């Protein structure tokens, strides 16, 4: 088996996910959508339509900003869930991670301060650090970022270029930012002049189907990152961002310098799929049922272990679990789990100031309910391996 560094630096996540791909390894690690969630029947129909009626355009270069139909589709979707958006405020990106990178490259200089929840999405933490930003860690709870804590830091003189939030089913904690805190964050942006980067890939995966409004319903200082990877499929790498009009030009220039344009063929396929009458509501109901069932099944199994605690998620893809066994840390447990044929993710790489050494991020998305008992059995074997005399010494 592949082993991982017990210190669990950020690059350890890459090693863990590589190990997860090995034959026989079960994975509770990656934030990958379930393959059986992909709308294969509809995709086959749309692929045929694109190749029969628009092949020349779909296989050619396209505009830097994105294919008009894709920009219009993203604008319509954004308007359904937040403030009104015109297509000319939309930039199509190669995944929402590129939207985050373009925003950071265009707007953040070394020494600028970026505030984000602690723990935070690892991909954002890495992008901001690589840009030379100073990270302002803001605590959070089950209601998302503590905007009162942020306000206190601002009153005491902190100044932010950006505030980054994952408002629905936060990665890794699964928290949901309340509407009250969304409004408060919008007020703070207007008062202190920072921009809000709202990264929202999981909003459509609410188990009860309830989606709170985007923060751009309350502020014109919001850059929304729109992902389709979790709701459709990640392979097309088609996503988008919505930005204030004055920022679209600089972001488009950054996009042109990065890769000229997003996958034209994927844009034609995805835009047609989203425009099919009734498709998206039906598809989202199926996703919500699928993930609600899997989350409930894994929660029942984990609850029987007796040495992890967690809040049952209300949507998204993750549990944020705390280890209660004395002498067992997340990095050591992760290494032992790989040796048992199970991939999990330790907490420290997600953390900025707080101690994540006794936390795990576990994904319920990709394993079927029939595979989960074996995954949890391997997790218990890993815990037994490291909580014995030699394991406790290594953890200490």
C-alpha positions as a printed NumPy array, in Angstrom:
array([[  0.   ,   0.   ,   0.   ],
       [  1.038,   3.604,  -0.576],
       [  1.839,   5.396,   2.672],
       [  1.419,   9.056,   3.538],
       [  3.486,  11.475,   5.597],
       [  2.179,  11.369,   9.166],
       [  2.709,  15.118,   9.446],
       [ -0.059,  15.511,   6.831],
       [  1.123,  18.627,   4.932],
       [ -1.223,  19.958,   2.241],
       [  0.466,  17.855,  -0.468],
       [ -0.467,  14.742,   1.523],
       [ -4.002,  15.101,   0.142],
       [ -2.671,  14.382,  -3.343],
       [ -0.884,  11.284,  -2.02 ],
       [ -4.021,  10.073,  -0.259],
       [ -6.176,  10.484,  -3.364],
       [ -3.542,   8.688,  -5.454],
       [ -3.557,   5.843,  -2.942],
       [ -7.355,   5.78 ,  -3.101],
       [ -7.147,   4.872,  -6.792],
       [ -5.22 ,   1.664,  -6.046],
       [ -7.092,  -1.631,  -6.585],
       [ -9.02 ,  -2.74 ,  -3.561],
       [ -8.914,   0.586,  -1.722],
       [-12.238,   1.992,  -0.549],
       [-12.427,   5.776,  -0.409],
       [-14.147,   8.131,   1.998],
       [-11.629,  10.772,   0.933],
       [-12.264,  12.719,  -2.249],
       [-15.107,  15.139,  -2.819],
       [-16.082,  13.339,  -6.011],
       [-19.705,  13.039,  -7.09 ],
       [-21.142,   9.558,  -7.319],
       [-20.706,   8.135, -10.848],
       [-24.282,   6.849, -10.719],
       [-25.436,  10.451, -10.27 ],
       [-24.42 ,  11.41 , -13.808],
       [-27.393,  11.992, -16.151],
       [-26.199,   9.484, -18.757],
       [-29.454,   9.039, -20.674],
       [-29.94 ,  12.761, -21.166],
       [-26.278,  13.255, -22.02 ],
       [-26.432,  10.66 , -24.796],
       [-29.402,  12.478, -26.325],
       [-27.738,  15.893, -26.093],
       [-24.436,  14.61 , -27.479],
       [-26.281,  13.32 , -30.529],
       [-28.043,  16.657, -30.945],
       [-24.798,  18.621, -30.754],
       [-22.999,  16.416, -33.246],
       [-25.908,  16.37 , -35.681],
       [-26.804,  20.062, -35.597],
       [-23.862,  22.074, -34.266],
       [-20.707,  20.004, -34.736],
       [-18.722,  22.637, -36.623],
       [-19.279,  25.278, -33.948],
       [-18.881,  22.852, -31.045],
       [-15.507,  21.587, -32.286],
       [-14.064,  25.014, -33.093],
       [-12.434,  27.691, -30.949],
       [-14.928,  29.86 , -29.098],
       [-15.053,  33.274, -27.42 ],
       [-12.838,  33.873, -24.41 ],
       [-15.877,  34.884, -22.345],
       [-17.723,  31.704, -23.296],
       [-20.271,  30.467, -25.827],
       [-23.29 ,  32.818, -25.734],
       [-25.746,  30.037, -24.921],
       [-23.6  ,  28.912, -21.992],
       [-23.277,  32.454, -20.628],
       [-27.03 ,  32.916, -20.939],
       [-27.709,  29.6  , -19.206],
       [-25.431,  30.428, -16.301],
       [-26.925,  33.908, -15.991],
       [-30.429,  32.46 , -15.867],
       [-29.423,  29.926, -13.228],
       [-27.66 ,  32.58 , -11.152],
       [-30.724,  34.819, -11.336],
       [-32.943,  32.024, -10.015],
       [-30.841,  31.709,  -6.88 ],
       [-29.656,  35.281,  -6.246],
       [-29.637,  38.769,  -7.712],
       [-30.495,  39.487, -11.347],
       [-27.558,  38.724, -13.636],
       [-26.993,  39.666, -17.272],
       [-25.014,  37.281, -19.52 ],
       [-22.368,  39.971, -20.048],
       [-21.476,  39.65 , -16.355],
       [-20.741,  35.931, -16.79 ],
       [-17.339,  34.447, -17.621],
       [-17.275,  30.735, -18.458],
       [-14.381,  28.987, -16.722],
       [-12.667,  25.601, -16.767],
       [-14.165,  24.497, -13.477],
       [-14.942,  26.811, -10.586],
       [-11.4  ,  26.3  ,  -9.294],
       [-10.169,  28.262, -12.303],
       [-12.636,  30.993, -11.422],
       [-11.071,  31.169,  -7.983],
       [ -7.558,  31.254,  -9.446],
       [ -8.448,  33.966, -11.991],
       [-10.094,  36.087,  -9.305],
       [ -7.076,  35.748,  -7.05 ],
       [ -4.56 ,  36.45 ,  -9.801],
       [ -6.454,  39.515, -10.992],
       [ -7.306,  41.04 ,  -7.625],
       [ -4.899,  39.863,  -4.908],
       [ -1.346,  41.213,  -4.588],
       [  1.289,  39.891,  -2.186],
       [  0.551,  41.211,   1.283],
       [ -3.183,  41.705,   0.677],
       [ -5.432,  40.168,   3.318],
       [ -7.99 ,  37.504,   2.449],
       [-10.441,  36.417,   5.132],
       [-11.943,  32.942,   5.145],
       [-13.492,  30.469,   7.509],
       [-11.162,  28.259,   9.548],
       [-11.093,  25.377,   8.688],
       [-11.419,  26.261,   5.025],
       [-11.544,  24.707,   1.589],
       [ -8.034,  23.432,   0.908],
       [ -8.022,  24.559,  -2.732],
       [ -8.767,  28.127,  -1.68 ],
       [ -6.187,  28.121,   1.116],
       [ -3.511,  27.003,  -1.341],
       [ -4.463,  29.529,  -4.051],
       [ -4.434,  32.448,  -1.624],
       [ -1.142,  31.396,  -0.076],
       [  0.489,  30.985,  -3.479],
       [ -0.605,  34.537,  -4.321],
       [  1.241,  35.807,  -1.255],
       [ -1.924,  36.797,   0.601],
       [ -2.092,  37.135,   4.364],
       [ -4.874,  34.861,   5.597],
       [ -7.298,  36.155,   8.206],
       [ -8.824,  33.07 ,   9.828],
       [-12.442,  33.575,  10.912],
       [-14.095,  31.047,  13.228],
       [-17.316,  29.376,  12.261],
       [-19.98 ,  27.029,  13.592],
       [-22.886,  25.045,  12.179],
       [-24.314,  28.36 ,  10.889],
       [-21.209,  29.114,   8.853],
       [-18.702,  31.933,   9.154],
       [-19.089,  33.952,  12.356],
       [-19.636,  37.356,  10.793],
       [-19.705,  39.028,  14.212],
       [-16.169,  37.76 ,  14.794],
       [-15.17 ,  39.128,  11.385],
       [-16.808,  42.462,  12.214],
       [-14.822,  42.637,  15.432],
       [-11.549,  42.118,  13.586],
       [-12.514,  44.806,  11.084],
       [-13.412,  47.265,  13.846],
       [ -9.986,  46.664,  15.373],
       [ -8.283,  47.64 ,  12.117],
       [ -8.06 ,  44.548,   9.926],
       [ -8.596,  45.33 ,   6.228],
       [ -9.493,  42.675,   3.664],
       [ -9.187,  42.638,  -0.082],
       [-11.461,  39.593,  -0.301],
       [-13.66 ,  37.559,   2.013],
       [-14.078,  34.001,   0.756],
       [-17.103,  31.922,   1.773],
       [-18.594,  28.537,   0.926],
       [-22.149,  29.282,   2.072],
       [-23.898,  25.93 ,   1.556],
       [-22.526,  22.694,   3.066],
       [-19.074,  24.114,   3.572],
       [-16.029,  22.053,   2.63 ],
       [-14.951,  20.53 ,   5.014],
       [-17.417,  21.288,   7.853],
       [-20.774,  20.986,   6.004],
       [-21.979,  24.197,   7.721],
       [-24.645,  26.392,   6.115],
       [-24.306,  30.179,   6.326],
       [-27.587,  31.577,   7.646],
       [-29.477,  34.26 ,   5.756],
       [-28.903,  36.616,   8.68 ],
       [-25.147,  36.159,   8.37 ],
       [-25.304,  36.521,   4.575],
       [-27.   ,  39.88 ,   4.993],
       [-24.499,  40.902,   7.675],
       [-21.55 ,  39.95 ,   5.455],
       [-23.054,  42.017,   2.628],
       [-23.365,  45.001,   5.001],
       [-19.747,  44.614,   6.078],
       [-18.599,  44.524,   2.445],
       [-20.404,  47.783,   1.741],
       [-19.041,  49.451,   4.859],
       [-15.412,  48.306,   4.612],
       [-15.097,  48.052,   0.832],
       [-13.989,  44.454,   0.402],
       [-15.21 ,  41.984,  -2.212],
       [-16.98 ,  38.742,  -1.343],
       [-16.023,  35.588,  -3.249],
       [-18.963,  33.22 ,  -2.922],
       [-17.984,  29.657,  -3.867],
       [-21.148,  27.572,  -3.901],
       [-20.74 ,  24.128,  -5.522],
       [-22.984,  22.238,  -3.096],
       [-26.118,  24.386,  -2.83 ],
       [-28.174,  22.141,  -5.105],
       [-27.392,  19.133,  -2.889],
       [-29.582,  20.178,   0.054],
       [-31.317,  17.053,   1.282],
       [-34.547,  18.991,   1.848],
       [-34.245,  20.92 ,  -1.419],
       [-34.091,  24.272,   0.393],
       [-31.555,  26.726,  -0.998],
       [-30.884,  30.077,   0.658],
       [-30.392,  33.146,  -1.557],
       [-26.977,  34.045,  -2.869],
       [-25.205,  36.877,  -1.084],
       [-25.4  ,  38.867,  -4.324],
       [-29.1  ,  39.291,  -3.599],
       [-27.94 ,  41.677,  -0.851],
       [-24.756,  43.218,  -2.278],
       [-23.204,  44.323,  -5.564],
       [-19.727,  43.476,  -4.255],
       [-19.946,  39.723,  -4.874],
       [-18.074,  37.426,  -7.246],
       [-20.027,  34.191,  -7.534],
       [-18.287,  30.981,  -8.549],
       [-20.764,  28.698, -10.301],
       [-19.848,  25.004, -10.41 ],
       [-21.672,  22.288, -12.33 ],
       [-19.288,  19.478, -11.369],
       [-21.343,  18.241,  -8.411],
       [-24.751,  18.637, -10.04 ],
       [-24.022,  17.341, -13.57 ],
       [-20.555,  15.832, -13.928],
       [-17.006,  17.17 , -13.564],
       [-15.514,  15.772, -16.762],
       [-16.567,  18.618, -19.063],
       [-14.833,  21.177, -16.793],
       [-17.512,  23.746, -17.615],
       [-18.322,  26.278, -14.901],
       [-18.581,  30.04 , -14.599],
       [-18.319,  33.112, -12.492],
       [-20.54 ,  36.162, -12.143],
       [-18.783,  39.407, -11.302],
       [-19.557,  43.12 , -11.043],
       [-19.35 ,  44.751, -14.51 ],
       [-16.09 ,  46.591, -13.758],
       [-14.322,  43.311, -12.997],
       [-15.345,  41.252, -16.027],
       [-12.719,  42.934, -18.239],
       [ -9.73 ,  42.146, -15.979],
       [-11.008,  38.646, -15.324],
       [-11.494,  37.998, -19.034],
       [ -7.938,  39.157, -19.711],
       [ -6.678,  36.79 , -17.021],
       [ -8.727,  33.978, -18.612],
       [ -7.279,  34.674, -22.065],
       [ -3.759,  34.592, -20.673],
       [ -4.457,  31.324, -18.853],
       [ -6.006,  29.113, -21.54 ],
       [ -7.706,  31.25 , -24.255],
       [-11.13 ,  29.669, -23.617],
       [-13.085,  26.884, -21.924],
       [-13.853,  23.609, -23.718],
       [-16.217,  24.624, -26.556],
       [-17.711,  21.188, -27.035],
       [-18.493,  20.898, -23.338],
       [-20.179,  24.296, -23.345],
       [-22.462,  23.291, -26.212],
       [-23.403,  20.04 , -24.485],
       [-23.951,  21.532, -21.036],
       [-25.915,  24.551, -22.265],
       [-28.283,  22.294, -24.215],
       [-28.67 ,  19.97 , -21.261],
       [-29.564,  22.803, -18.896],
       [-32.087,  24.185, -21.375],
       [-34.051,  20.923, -21.685],
       [-37.539,  21.553, -20.207],
       [-37.914,  20.049, -16.758],
       [-34.526,  18.341, -16.755],
       [-32.785,  20.167, -13.921],
       [-35.56 ,  20.007, -11.276],
       [-36.004,  16.251, -11.89 ],
       [-32.274,  15.641, -11.831],
       [-31.746,  17.586,  -8.608],
       [-34.505,  15.662,  -6.834],
       [-32.725,  12.432,  -7.759],
       [-29.381,  13.762,  -6.489],
       [-30.879,  14.932,  -3.213],
       [-32.462,  11.54 ,  -2.615],
       [-29.267,   9.679,  -3.527],
       [-27.01 ,  11.67 ,  -1.218],
       [-29.546,  11.896,   1.603],
       [-29.713,   8.086,   1.64 ],
       [-25.941,   7.662,   1.583],
       [-25.322,  10.261,   4.265],
       [-27.889,   8.649,   6.54 ],
       [-26.417,   5.202,   6.032],
       [-22.869,   6.302,   6.78 ],
       [-24.009,   8.356,   9.768],
       [-25.597,   5.271,  11.289],
       [-22.438,   3.234,  10.818],
       [-20.112,   5.917,  12.164],
       [-22.393,   6.529,  15.124],
       [-21.911,   2.918,  16.139],
       [-18.148,   3.288,  16.475],
       [-18.247,   5.291,  19.667],
       [-14.969,   7.174,  19.085],
       [-15.959,   9.789,  16.51 ],
       [-18.429,  12.618,  16.874],
       [-20.001,  14.666,  14.083],
       [-23.01 ,  16.742,  13.114],
       [-25.184,  14.948,  10.601],
       [-24.918,  16.967,   7.361],
       [-27.962,  18.581,   5.811],
       [-26.536,  18.343,   2.289],
       [-23.35 ,  18.42 ,   0.288],
       [-20.828,  15.58 ,   0.31 ],
       [-19.008,  15.582,   3.67 ],
       [-18.865,  14.79 ,   7.358],
       [-16.438,  16.741,   9.559],
       [-15.706,  14.246,  12.314],
       [-13.792,  14.634,  15.567],
       [-11.724,  11.779,  17.034],
       [-12.426,  11.212,  20.73 ],
       [ -9.986,   8.341,  21.422],
       [ -7.047,   9.543,  23.511],
       [ -3.662,   9.279,  21.822],
       [ -5.033,   9.005,  18.264],
       [ -4.412,  11.869,  15.821],
       [ -5.835,  12.295,  12.349],
       [ -2.578,  12.024,  10.402],
       [ -1.553,   8.776,  12.116],
       [ -5.04 ,   7.334,  11.656],
       [ -5.003,   8.316,   7.976],
       [ -1.715,   6.477,   7.404],
       [ -3.029,   3.391,   9.195],
       [ -6.262,   3.514,   7.209],
       [ -4.343,   3.42 ,   3.923],
       [ -2.551,   0.319,   5.19 ],
       [ -5.985,  -1.213,   5.822],
       [ -7.178,  -0.323,   2.322],
       [ -9.218,   2.775,   3.201],
       [ -8.625,   6.376,   2.115],
       [ -9.672,   9.195,   4.449],
       [ -8.553,  12.823,   4.745],
       [ -7.007,  14.293,   7.918],
       [ -8.061,  17.693,   9.22 ],
       [ -4.806,  19.699,   9.495],
       [ -4.412,  20.706,   5.809],
       [ -7.778,  22.497,   5.955],
       [ -6.853,  24.528,   9.027],
       [ -5.241,  27.952,   9.231],
       [ -5.029,  28.812,  12.929],
       [ -7.185,  26.191,  14.6  ],
       [ -5.982,  22.712,  15.551],
       [ -7.339,  20.099,  13.156],
       [ -5.112,  17.288,  14.364],
       [ -8.056,  15.319,  15.743],
       [-10.477,  15.868,  12.876],
       [-11.266,  13.958,   9.689],
       [-13.138,  14.914,   6.548],
       [-15.148,  11.934,   5.346],
       [-17.125,  11.854,   2.095],
       [-20.282,   9.781,   1.831],
       [-20.744,  10.403,  -1.902],
       [-18.891,   7.751,  -3.86 ],
       [-19.31 ,   4.504,  -1.918],
       [-22.577,   2.628,  -2.275],
       [-24.474,   1.689,   0.895],
       [-23.376,  -1.918,   0.382],
       [-19.692,  -0.864,   0.457],
       [-19.952,   1.381,   3.506],
       [-19.956,  -1.336,   6.211],
       [-16.63 ,  -2.651,   4.956],
       [-15.212,   0.887,   4.797],
       [-16.215,   1.529,   8.417],
       [-14.826,  -1.873,   9.442],
       [-11.465,  -0.861,   7.94 ],
       [-11.659,   2.471,   9.747],
       [-12.134,   0.631,  13.043],
       [ -9.163,  -1.634,  12.219],
       [ -7.049,   1.459,  11.58 ],
       [ -8.123,   2.953,  14.905],
       [ -7.262,  -0.276,  16.709],
       [ -3.872,  -0.338,  14.99 ],
       [ -2.872,   3.126,  16.236],
       [ -4.529,   3.08 ,  19.67 ],
       [ -2.461,   0.148,  20.963],
       [  0.793,   0.668,  22.868],
       [  2.946,   1.219,  19.792],
       [  0.309,   3.275,  18.012],
       [ -0.219,   5.523,  21.018],
       [  3.531,   6.117,  21.244],
       [  3.686,   7.07 ,  17.556],
       [  0.753,   9.439,  17.965],
       [  2.363,  11.094,  20.958]])
